[in-house]
Coordinates of C-alpha atoms in Angstrom, one line a residue:
M1 CA 37.7 10.7 -115.3
Q2 CA 34.0 10.2 -115.5
L3 CA 32.2 12.3 -118.1
E4 CA 29.0 14.1 -117.2
V5 CA 26.4 14.1 -120.0
R6 CA 24.1 17.1 -120.1
S7 CA 21.9 17.8 -123.1
G8 CA 24.2 15.8 -125.3
V9 CA 27.3 17.8 -124.4
E10 CA 30.2 16.0 -122.5
A11 CA 31.8 18.0 -119.7
A12 CA 35.2 16.8 -118.5
R13 CA 34.6 18.1 -114.9
V14 CA 32.4 16.2 -112.4
R15 CA 29.9 18.5 -110.7
T16 CA 30.5 19.0 -107.0
Y17 CA 27.9 19.2 -104.2
E18 CA 27.5 20.4 -100.7
V19 CA 24.7 19.5 -98.3
R20 CA 23.9 21.9 -95.4
T21 CA 21.9 20.4 -92.6
Y22 CA 19.7 22.1 -90.0
G23 CA 17.7 20.5 -87.2
C24 CA 17.4 17.1 -85.7
Q25 CA 19.1 13.7 -86.1
M26 CA 16.4 12.8 -88.7
N27 CA 17.6 15.6 -90.9
V28 CA 21.2 14.6 -90.4
H29 CA 20.4 11.1 -91.5
D30 CA 18.3 12.3 -94.4
S31 CA 21.3 14.4 -95.5
E32 CA 23.4 11.2 -95.6
R33 CA 20.8 9.8 -98.0
L34 CA 20.9 12.9 -100.1
S35 CA 24.7 12.6 -100.4
G36 CA 24.4 9.0 -101.4
L37 CA 21.9 9.8 -104.0
L38 CA 24.0 12.6 -105.5
E39 CA 27.1 10.5 -105.6
D40 CA 25.2 7.7 -107.3
A41 CA 24.1 10.4 -109.8
G42 CA 27.7 11.3 -110.6
Y43 CA 28.3 14.3 -108.3
A44 CA 31.4 14.5 -106.1
K45 CA 31.5 16.1 -102.6
A46 CA 33.0 19.5 -102.7
A47 CA 36.3 20.1 -100.9
P48 CA 36.0 22.0 -97.6
G49 CA 35.8 25.7 -98.2
A50 CA 35.2 25.3 -102.0
T51 CA 32.1 26.7 -103.7
A52 CA 30.1 23.7 -104.9
D53 CA 28.2 23.5 -108.2
L54 CA 25.2 22.3 -106.2
V55 CA 24.2 23.5 -102.7
V56 CA 21.4 21.5 -101.0
F57 CA 19.7 22.9 -97.9
N58 CA 18.1 20.3 -95.7
T59 CA 15.9 22.5 -93.5
C60 CA 14.1 22.4 -90.1
A61 CA 10.8 24.0 -89.3
V62 CA 11.0 23.4 -85.6
R63 CA 13.9 25.6 -84.5
E64 CA 13.3 29.3 -83.8
N65 CA 14.0 31.6 -86.7
A66 CA 14.6 28.7 -89.1
D67 CA 13.1 30.5 -92.0
N68 CA 15.1 33.7 -91.4
K69 CA 18.3 31.8 -91.2
L70 CA 17.5 30.0 -94.5
Y71 CA 16.5 33.0 -96.5
G72 CA 19.5 35.0 -95.1
T73 CA 21.9 32.3 -96.3
L74 CA 20.1 32.0 -99.7
G75 CA 20.5 35.8 -100.1
H76 CA 24.3 35.4 -99.6
L77 CA 24.4 32.8 -102.3
A78 CA 22.4 34.8 -104.9
P79 CA 25.4 36.9 -106.2
I80 CA 27.7 33.8 -106.1
K81 CA 25.2 31.9 -108.2
A82 CA 24.9 34.8 -110.6
E83 CA 28.7 34.7 -111.3
R84 CA 28.7 30.9 -111.7
P85 CA 26.8 29.7 -114.8
G86 CA 25.3 26.3 -114.1
M87 CA 25.4 26.5 -110.3
Q88 CA 22.2 25.1 -108.7
I89 CA 20.5 25.5 -105.3
A90 CA 18.0 23.1 -103.8
V91 CA 15.9 23.4 -100.7
G92 CA 14.4 20.4 -99.0
G93 CA 13.3 19.2 -95.5
C94 CA 10.6 20.3 -93.1
L95 CA 10.7 24.0 -93.9
A96 CA 10.4 23.2 -97.7
Q97 CA 7.5 20.9 -96.9
K98 CA 5.8 23.7 -94.9
D99 CA 6.5 26.7 -97.1
R100 CA 6.3 25.1 -100.6
D101 CA 6.0 27.8 -103.3
T102 CA 7.0 30.5 -100.7
V103 CA 10.7 29.4 -101.1
V104 CA 10.8 30.2 -104.8
R105 CA 8.8 33.4 -104.3
K106 CA 11.2 34.7 -101.7
A107 CA 14.3 33.4 -103.4
P108 CA 13.6 33.0 -107.1
W109 CA 17.2 31.9 -107.8
V110 CA 16.5 28.6 -106.1
D111 CA 16.3 25.7 -108.6
V112 CA 14.6 22.9 -106.8
V113 CA 12.2 22.7 -103.8
F114 CA 11.4 19.2 -102.5
G115 CA 9.8 17.9 -99.3
T116 CA 10.3 15.3 -96.6
H117 CA 8.4 12.6 -98.5
N118 CA 10.3 12.6 -101.7
I119 CA 14.0 13.1 -101.1
G120 CA 14.7 10.4 -103.7
S121 CA 13.4 12.8 -106.4
L122 CA 16.3 15.3 -106.0
P123 CA 18.5 14.1 -108.9
V124 CA 15.6 14.0 -111.4
L125 CA 14.3 17.5 -110.2
L126 CA 17.8 19.0 -110.6
E127 CA 18.1 17.6 -114.2
R128 CA 14.6 18.8 -115.0
A129 CA 15.3 22.3 -113.6
R130 CA 18.5 22.5 -115.7
H131 CA 16.8 21.2 -118.9
N132 CA 13.7 23.5 -118.5
E133 CA 15.6 26.4 -117.1
Q134 CA 12.8 26.8 -114.6
A135 CA 12.5 26.1 -110.8
Q136 CA 11.0 22.8 -110.0
V137 CA 8.8 22.5 -106.9
E138 CA 7.6 19.0 -105.9
I139 CA 6.0 18.4 -102.5
L140 CA 4.3 15.1 -101.8
E141 CA 1.6 14.7 -99.1
S142 CA 2.6 11.2 -98.1
L143 CA 5.8 9.1 -98.0
E144 CA 7.1 8.1 -101.4
A145 CA 9.4 5.4 -100.0
F146 CA 11.4 4.8 -96.9
P147 CA 14.7 6.8 -97.0
S148 CA 16.4 3.4 -96.5
T149 CA 15.6 2.5 -100.0
L150 CA 18.1 5.2 -101.1
P151 CA 21.9 4.9 -100.9
A152 CA 23.6 6.7 -98.1
R153 CA 27.0 8.3 -97.8
R154 CA 27.7 8.2 -94.1
E155 CA 29.4 11.1 -92.3
S156 CA 31.2 8.9 -89.7
A157 CA 33.5 5.9 -90.0
Y158 CA 32.7 4.7 -86.5
A159 CA 29.0 5.6 -85.8
G160 CA 25.9 5.4 -87.9
W161 CA 22.2 6.4 -87.8
V162 CA 19.6 3.9 -88.7
S163 CA 16.0 5.0 -89.1
I164 CA 13.5 2.4 -87.9
S165 CA 10.4 4.5 -88.6
V166 CA 9.2 7.8 -90.1
G167 CA 6.4 10.1 -89.0
C168 CA 4.6 10.6 -85.8
N169 CA 1.1 9.7 -84.5
N170 CA 1.1 12.2 -81.6
T171 CA -0.6 15.6 -81.6
C172 CA 1.5 17.7 -79.3
T173 CA 0.2 21.3 -79.5
F174 CA 3.7 22.8 -79.7
C175 CA 5.0 20.6 -82.5
I176 CA 4.6 20.8 -86.3
V177 CA 6.5 17.6 -87.1
P178 CA 3.4 15.3 -87.6
S179 CA 2.0 17.6 -90.3
L180 CA 5.4 17.7 -92.1
R181 CA 6.5 14.1 -91.8
G182 CA 3.1 12.3 -91.7
K183 CA 1.7 9.4 -89.6
E184 CA 4.1 6.8 -88.2
V185 CA 5.2 4.1 -90.6
D186 CA 7.6 1.4 -89.4
R187 CA 10.2 -0.5 -91.3
R188 CA 10.4 -4.3 -91.4
P189 CA 12.7 -5.6 -88.6
G190 CA 14.7 -7.6 -91.1
D191 CA 15.4 -4.4 -93.2
V192 CA 16.5 -2.5 -90.1
L193 CA 18.9 -5.3 -89.1
A194 CA 20.2 -5.6 -92.6
E195 CA 21.2 -2.0 -92.6
V196 CA 22.8 -2.3 -89.2
Q197 CA 24.7 -5.4 -90.4
A198 CA 25.9 -3.5 -93.6
L199 CA 27.3 -0.7 -91.4
V200 CA 29.1 -3.1 -89.1
E201 CA 30.6 -4.9 -92.0
Q202 CA 32.2 -1.6 -93.0
G203 CA 33.7 -1.2 -89.5
V204 CA 31.0 0.9 -87.7
L205 CA 31.1 0.2 -84.0
E206 CA 28.1 2.2 -82.8
V207 CA 24.6 2.5 -84.2
T208 CA 21.8 4.8 -83.1
L209 CA 18.2 3.7 -83.9
L210 CA 16.1 6.7 -84.9
G211 CA 12.4 7.4 -84.7
Q212 CA 10.2 10.4 -83.9
N213 CA 8.8 8.1 -81.2
V214 CA 11.3 5.3 -81.4
N215 CA 9.7 3.0 -78.8
S216 CA 6.3 3.0 -80.5
Y217 CA 7.9 0.9 -83.2
G218 CA 5.6 -1.9 -84.2
V219 CA 2.3 0.0 -84.3
N220 CA 2.2 0.4 -88.1
F221 CA 4.5 -1.7 -90.2
A222 CA 4.6 -0.7 -93.9
D223 CA 4.7 -4.4 -94.8
P224 CA 1.2 -5.8 -94.5
D225 CA 2.7 -9.2 -93.7
E226 CA 4.1 -7.7 -90.5
H227 CA 1.4 -7.6 -87.8
R228 CA 1.1 -4.9 -85.2
D229 CA 3.5 -5.8 -82.3
R230 CA 3.8 -3.6 -79.2
G231 CA 6.9 -5.6 -78.2
A232 CA 8.7 -5.1 -81.5
F233 CA 11.1 -2.4 -80.2
A234 CA 12.3 -4.6 -77.3
K235 CA 12.8 -7.5 -79.7
L236 CA 14.7 -5.2 -82.1
L237 CA 17.1 -4.2 -79.3
R238 CA 17.7 -7.8 -78.4
A239 CA 18.3 -8.7 -82.0
C240 CA 20.9 -6.0 -82.3
G241 CA 22.7 -7.8 -79.5
N242 CA 23.2 -10.7 -81.8
I243 CA 25.2 -8.8 -84.4
D244 CA 28.9 -9.6 -84.1
G245 CA 31.1 -6.5 -84.1
L246 CA 28.3 -4.1 -83.1
E247 CA 29.7 -2.8 -79.8
R248 CA 27.2 0.0 -79.0
V249 CA 23.5 0.5 -79.6
R250 CA 21.7 3.7 -78.7
F251 CA 18.2 5.0 -79.6
T252 CA 16.4 8.3 -79.7
S253 CA 13.9 9.5 -78.8
P254 CA 11.4 7.4 -76.9
H255 CA 8.0 8.8 -75.7
P256 CA 7.2 8.3 -72.0
A257 CA 3.6 7.2 -72.8
E258 CA 4.9 4.3 -74.9
F259 CA 7.6 3.2 -72.6
T260 CA 7.2 -0.4 -71.5
D261 CA 8.9 -2.7 -69.0
D262 CA 10.1 -5.0 -71.8
V263 CA 12.2 -2.2 -73.2
I264 CA 13.9 -1.7 -69.9
E265 CA 14.6 -5.4 -69.6
A266 CA 16.0 -5.5 -73.1
M267 CA 18.3 -2.6 -72.3
A268 CA 19.6 -4.1 -69.1
Q269 CA 20.0 -7.6 -70.5
T270 CA 21.6 -6.8 -73.9
P271 CA 25.3 -6.1 -73.4
N272 CA 25.8 -3.8 -76.4
V273 CA 22.8 -1.6 -75.6
C274 CA 24.2 1.4 -73.9
P275 CA 23.1 2.4 -70.4
Q276 CA 21.7 5.7 -71.7
L277 CA 18.2 7.0 -72.0
H278 CA 17.1 10.3 -73.6
M279 CA 13.4 10.7 -72.7
P280 CA 11.8 14.1 -73.3
L281 CA 9.9 15.5 -70.2
Q282 CA 8.8 18.9 -71.7
S283 CA 7.2 20.0 -68.4
G284 CA 6.9 18.7 -64.9
S285 CA 3.4 20.2 -64.5
D286 CA 0.4 17.8 -65.1
R287 CA -1.7 20.8 -66.1
V288 CA 0.8 22.0 -68.7
L289 CA 1.4 18.4 -70.0
K290 CA -2.4 18.2 -70.6
A291 CA -2.3 21.5 -72.5
M292 CA 0.6 20.2 -74.5
R293 CA -1.4 17.0 -75.3
R294 CA 1.5 14.9 -73.8
S295 CA -0.2 11.6 -72.9
Y296 CA 1.6 11.0 -69.6
R297 CA 1.8 12.8 -66.3
K298 CA 4.6 13.6 -63.8
A299 CA 4.1 10.4 -61.7
R300 CA 4.3 8.2 -64.8
Y301 CA 7.5 9.9 -66.0
L302 CA 9.3 9.6 -62.6
G303 CA 8.1 6.0 -62.3
I304 CA 9.9 5.1 -65.6
I305 CA 13.1 6.6 -64.4
E306 CA 12.8 4.7 -61.1
K307 CA 12.5 1.4 -63.0
V308 CA 15.4 2.2 -65.3
R309 CA 17.6 3.0 -62.4
E310 CA 16.6 -0.2 -60.6
A311 CA 17.6 -2.2 -63.7
M312 CA 20.7 -0.1 -64.6
P313 CA 21.8 1.9 -61.5
H314 CA 24.5 3.8 -63.5
A315 CA 22.4 4.7 -66.5
A316 CA 22.7 8.3 -67.8
I317 CA 19.3 9.9 -68.3
T318 CA 18.9 13.0 -70.4
T319 CA 15.8 15.0 -71.4
D320 CA 14.1 17.9 -73.2
I321 CA 12.4 20.7 -71.3
I322 CA 10.3 23.6 -72.6
V323 CA 10.1 26.7 -70.5
G324 CA 7.2 29.2 -70.8
F325 CA 4.6 27.2 -72.6
P326 CA 1.3 29.3 -72.9
G327 CA -0.4 29.5 -69.6
E328 CA 2.5 28.2 -67.6
T329 CA 2.4 29.7 -64.0
E330 CA 5.2 30.0 -61.5
E331 CA 3.6 27.0 -59.7
D332 CA 3.8 25.0 -62.9
F333 CA 7.4 25.9 -63.4
Q334 CA 8.2 24.9 -59.8
E335 CA 6.8 21.4 -60.7
T336 CA 9.3 21.2 -63.5
L337 CA 12.1 22.1 -61.1
D338 CA 10.9 19.5 -58.8
V339 CA 11.2 16.8 -61.5
V340 CA 14.7 18.0 -62.3
R341 CA 15.7 17.6 -58.6
Q342 CA 14.1 14.1 -58.4
A343 CA 15.2 12.7 -61.8
R344 CA 18.8 13.9 -61.5
F345 CA 19.2 14.2 -65.2
T346 CA 22.7 13.8 -66.5
S347 CA 21.9 16.7 -68.9
A348 CA 18.9 18.5 -70.3
Y349 CA 18.2 20.2 -73.6
T350 CA 16.3 23.2 -72.5
F351 CA 14.2 25.5 -74.8
Q352 CA 12.3 28.7 -74.3
Y353 CA 8.9 28.3 -75.9
S354 CA 8.4 30.2 -79.1
I355 CA 5.4 30.4 -81.3
R356 CA 5.4 28.0 -84.3
P357 CA 2.8 29.1 -86.9
G358 CA 0.5 26.2 -87.7
T359 CA 0.5 24.7 -84.3
P360 CA -2.4 24.8 -81.8
A361 CA -0.2 26.4 -79.1
A362 CA 0.5 29.4 -81.4
T363 CA -3.0 30.7 -80.9
M364 CA -3.4 29.8 -77.2
A365 CA -4.3 32.6 -74.8
D366 CA -1.9 33.5 -71.9
Q367 CA 1.3 33.6 -73.9
V368 CA 4.0 34.1 -71.2
P369 CA 6.0 37.4 -71.5
K370 CA 9.5 37.0 -72.8
A371 CA 11.1 38.5 -69.7
V372 CA 9.3 35.9 -67.5
V373 CA 10.3 33.0 -69.8
Q374 CA 14.0 34.2 -69.7
E375 CA 14.1 34.5 -65.9
R376 CA 12.6 31.0 -65.5
Y377 CA 14.9 29.6 -68.1
D378 CA 17.9 31.0 -66.3
R379 CA 16.8 29.3 -63.0
L380 CA 16.3 26.0 -64.8
I381 CA 19.8 26.2 -66.4
A382 CA 21.4 27.0 -63.0
L383 CA 19.7 24.0 -61.3
Q384 CA 20.4 21.5 -64.1
E385 CA 24.1 22.6 -64.3
Q386 CA 24.4 22.0 -60.5
V387 CA 22.8 18.6 -60.8
S388 CA 25.0 17.7 -63.8
L389 CA 28.1 18.8 -62.1
E390 CA 27.4 16.8 -58.9
A391 CA 26.7 13.7 -61.0
N392 CA 29.9 14.1 -63.0
Q393 CA 32.0 14.8 -59.9
A394 CA 30.8 11.5 -58.5
L395 CA 32.6 9.8 -61.4
I396 CA 36.1 11.1 -60.6
G397 CA 38.4 8.2 -60.0
T398 CA 36.3 5.7 -62.0
E399 CA 37.5 3.9 -65.1
V400 CA 35.5 4.4 -68.4
E401 CA 35.7 3.0 -71.9
L402 CA 35.6 5.6 -74.6
L403 CA 34.9 5.5 -78.3
V404 CA 37.2 8.2 -79.6
A405 CA 35.3 10.9 -81.5
E406 CA 36.3 13.3 -84.2
G407 CA 36.5 17.0 -83.3
A408 CA 34.3 16.8 -80.2
G409 CA 36.1 19.4 -78.1
K410 CA 36.4 23.0 -79.1
K411 CA 39.6 23.5 -77.0
N412 CA 41.3 20.3 -77.8
A413 CA 43.9 21.8 -80.0
A414 CA 45.0 24.2 -77.2
T415 CA 44.9 21.6 -74.4
A416 CA 46.5 18.8 -76.5
R417 CA 43.4 16.6 -75.6
M418 CA 41.2 14.3 -77.7
S419 CA 37.6 13.5 -76.9
G420 CA 35.5 10.4 -76.7
R421 CA 32.1 9.2 -75.6
A422 CA 31.6 6.9 -72.7
R423 CA 29.1 4.0 -73.0
D424 CA 26.6 6.2 -71.1
G425 CA 27.0 9.0 -73.7
R426 CA 29.0 11.4 -71.5
L427 CA 31.7 13.4 -73.3
V428 CA 35.2 12.8 -72.0
H429 CA 38.3 14.9 -72.9
F430 CA 41.6 12.9 -72.5
R431 CA 45.3 13.3 -73.2
P432 CA 46.7 10.8 -75.7
A433 CA 50.1 9.4 -74.7
E434 CA 51.5 9.9 -78.2
A435 CA 50.2 12.2 -81.0
G436 CA 48.7 10.2 -83.8
A437 CA 48.7 6.9 -82.1
I438 CA 45.0 7.1 -81.2
R439 CA 42.5 7.7 -84.0
P440 CA 38.8 8.6 -84.0
G441 CA 37.0 5.2 -84.0
D442 CA 39.5 3.6 -81.7
I443 CA 38.6 2.4 -78.2
V444 CA 40.5 3.7 -75.1
T445 CA 40.2 3.1 -71.4
V446 CA 40.9 6.1 -69.0
D447 CA 40.4 7.2 -65.4
I448 CA 38.3 10.3 -64.8
T449 CA 40.4 13.0 -63.1
G450 CA 38.1 16.0 -63.3
A451 CA 34.5 17.1 -64.0
A452 CA 32.5 20.0 -65.4
P453 CA 28.7 20.2 -65.9
H454 CA 28.9 19.2 -69.6
H455 CA 32.0 17.0 -69.8
L456 CA 34.5 14.9 -67.9
I457 CA 38.3 15.1 -68.0
A458 CA 40.9 12.3 -68.0
D459 CA 44.4 13.7 -67.8
G460 CA 46.0 10.6 -66.4
P461 CA 47.7 7.8 -68.4
I462 CA 45.8 5.8 -71.0
R463 CA 45.0 2.5 -69.4
G464 CA 44.1 0.7 -72.6
H465 CA 44.0 1.3 -76.3
R466 CA 42.4 -0.9 -78.9
R467 CA 42.9 -0.1 -82.6
T468 CA 39.8 -0.8 -84.6
R469 CA 38.7 -1.2 -88.2
A470 CA 36.7 2.1 -87.7
G471 CA 40.0 3.8 -86.7
D472 CA 41.7 2.4 -89.8
A473 CA 38.9 3.6 -92.0
H474 CA 39.0 7.1 -90.5
E475 CA 42.7 7.3 -90.9
A476 CA 42.4 6.3 -94.5
G477 CA 39.6 8.9 -95.1
I478 CA 37.1 6.2 -95.9
K479 CA 33.5 6.6 -94.8
P480 CA 30.8 3.9 -95.2
K481 CA 28.4 4.0 -98.0
T482 CA 25.3 1.7 -97.6
A483 CA 23.3 0.4 -100.5
P484 CA 19.5 0.7 -100.6
I485 CA 17.7 -1.7 -98.2
G486 CA 14.2 -2.7 -99.2
V487 CA 12.4 -2.0 -102.5
G488 CA 14.4 0.3 -104.8
L489 CA 13.1 3.4 -106.4
G490 CA 14.8 3.0 -109.8
I491 CA 16.4 6.5 -109.5
P492 CA 18.0 7.4 -112.8
R493 CA 21.8 8.0 -112.8
I494 CA 22.6 11.5 -114.0
G495 CA 26.0 12.3 -115.3
A496 CA 27.6 9.0 -114.5
P497 CA 28.0 5.9 -116.6
A498 CA 25.9 2.8 -115.8
P499 CA 27.8 0.4 -113.6
E500 CA 29.1 -2.9 -114.9
P501 CA 26.8 -5.9 -113.9
A502 CA 27.8 -7.4 -110.6
A503 CA 27.5 -10.9 -109.3
A504 CA 24.2 -11.3 -107.5
C505 CA 24.5 -11.7 -103.8
G506 CA 20.8 -11.8 -103.0
T507 CA 21.1 -9.6 -99.9
G508 CA 21.0 -6.1 -101.3
C509 CA 24.6 -5.6 -100.3
G510 CA 26.7 -2.9 -101.9
A511 CA 29.8 -0.7 -101.6

């Protein structure tokens, strides 16, 4: 067993960790990096339900009541920590970047607070807090290094996130993300493709490319030798099509103002790029879009959708919509409903506007009363569910290919079903012919027999089943771990012996 060295004292037990994630896909992916860092530093993931020696919160500042949820959970942990000498708590992510010293003031039992720009510092900060017996707060104002220069312990054997950029250059009045994650900086295409290749070599079948505005990729490469290239994202999609073994490519989230025809062509012409587009609308009213500082208008948005459907008639298009933005009138809201009817979204993530301190919208006049927002929200949900149901019902009788997912259906145990994602992203619940024969990560082909607004049902026989390396890995309990891609940070290893020298491969490859 590995020995953990702390202040010259050897402890026979490896310290355990748990990472709790709130918020968007960026946070989910950052948590994979945090897990990889901690395991490289000698920690082991805590067993489900066990109290870990280290609990890390990767927080969100966008979701409503994010701070109340965090501090409430920290309060529950305080007595547990008091009874466990040596237990540590760390808080990182967007809320930590925003609140800084407030976290330790409100929860003085927290050991480490770190921001969005220096997640690689966590192991050092933990050791420093332990040695000094004092909370360590380190918040950087700019990016220390791409998260990709850190190791990552992936959460899925069959699907992986790959960040292609960090930060955002937009100034939407309702959003605090740019001030917390900084201006957009893009990774080198070669580094992105190297990370994708590393995942595929470990059996991953599906990769999702991540960026706050993923399709603006190419506006600001970190590498000075990489010149600004507005066509870089389309080229990246096409390059992903050349990676053997990569069966599905998705991306999120594009900005309508940056959406170009070359991206549509790349989607349509690259076989492993999925016929799915998530493109935030936010509002269908040009007046509200202007107040939001969204640099497109209704006609532009609908024009993109029309082009996408011309190139990919069966593409699934999803969106984000905010109801009740300050100053929104009933006429403005009707414009949003009109876009929903015309766009025929497969689904929509709908939000009631709520004030986010630090954003321009928080101090705008004409805040819409809660009761009005709720009533409009209910009407939007009813319309979108009708649209979604009609679109899903049209698929009954069709054949779809599914990448089998883990635990994607709440009622699967009671219905003896499993779940998978179609190439267009729709969730499908199906009945396996034999228990245990089909594993998450396998590919199955089924006929759709039923539909609901948020999922499809396939209760007929399985038409085809392909066992995959991803399914093998899932069955064996093995999840990918990707080595740093790009310039390393030289993070010290804490509590784990230095590795034996390995033969040089020249590609940054690892376990």
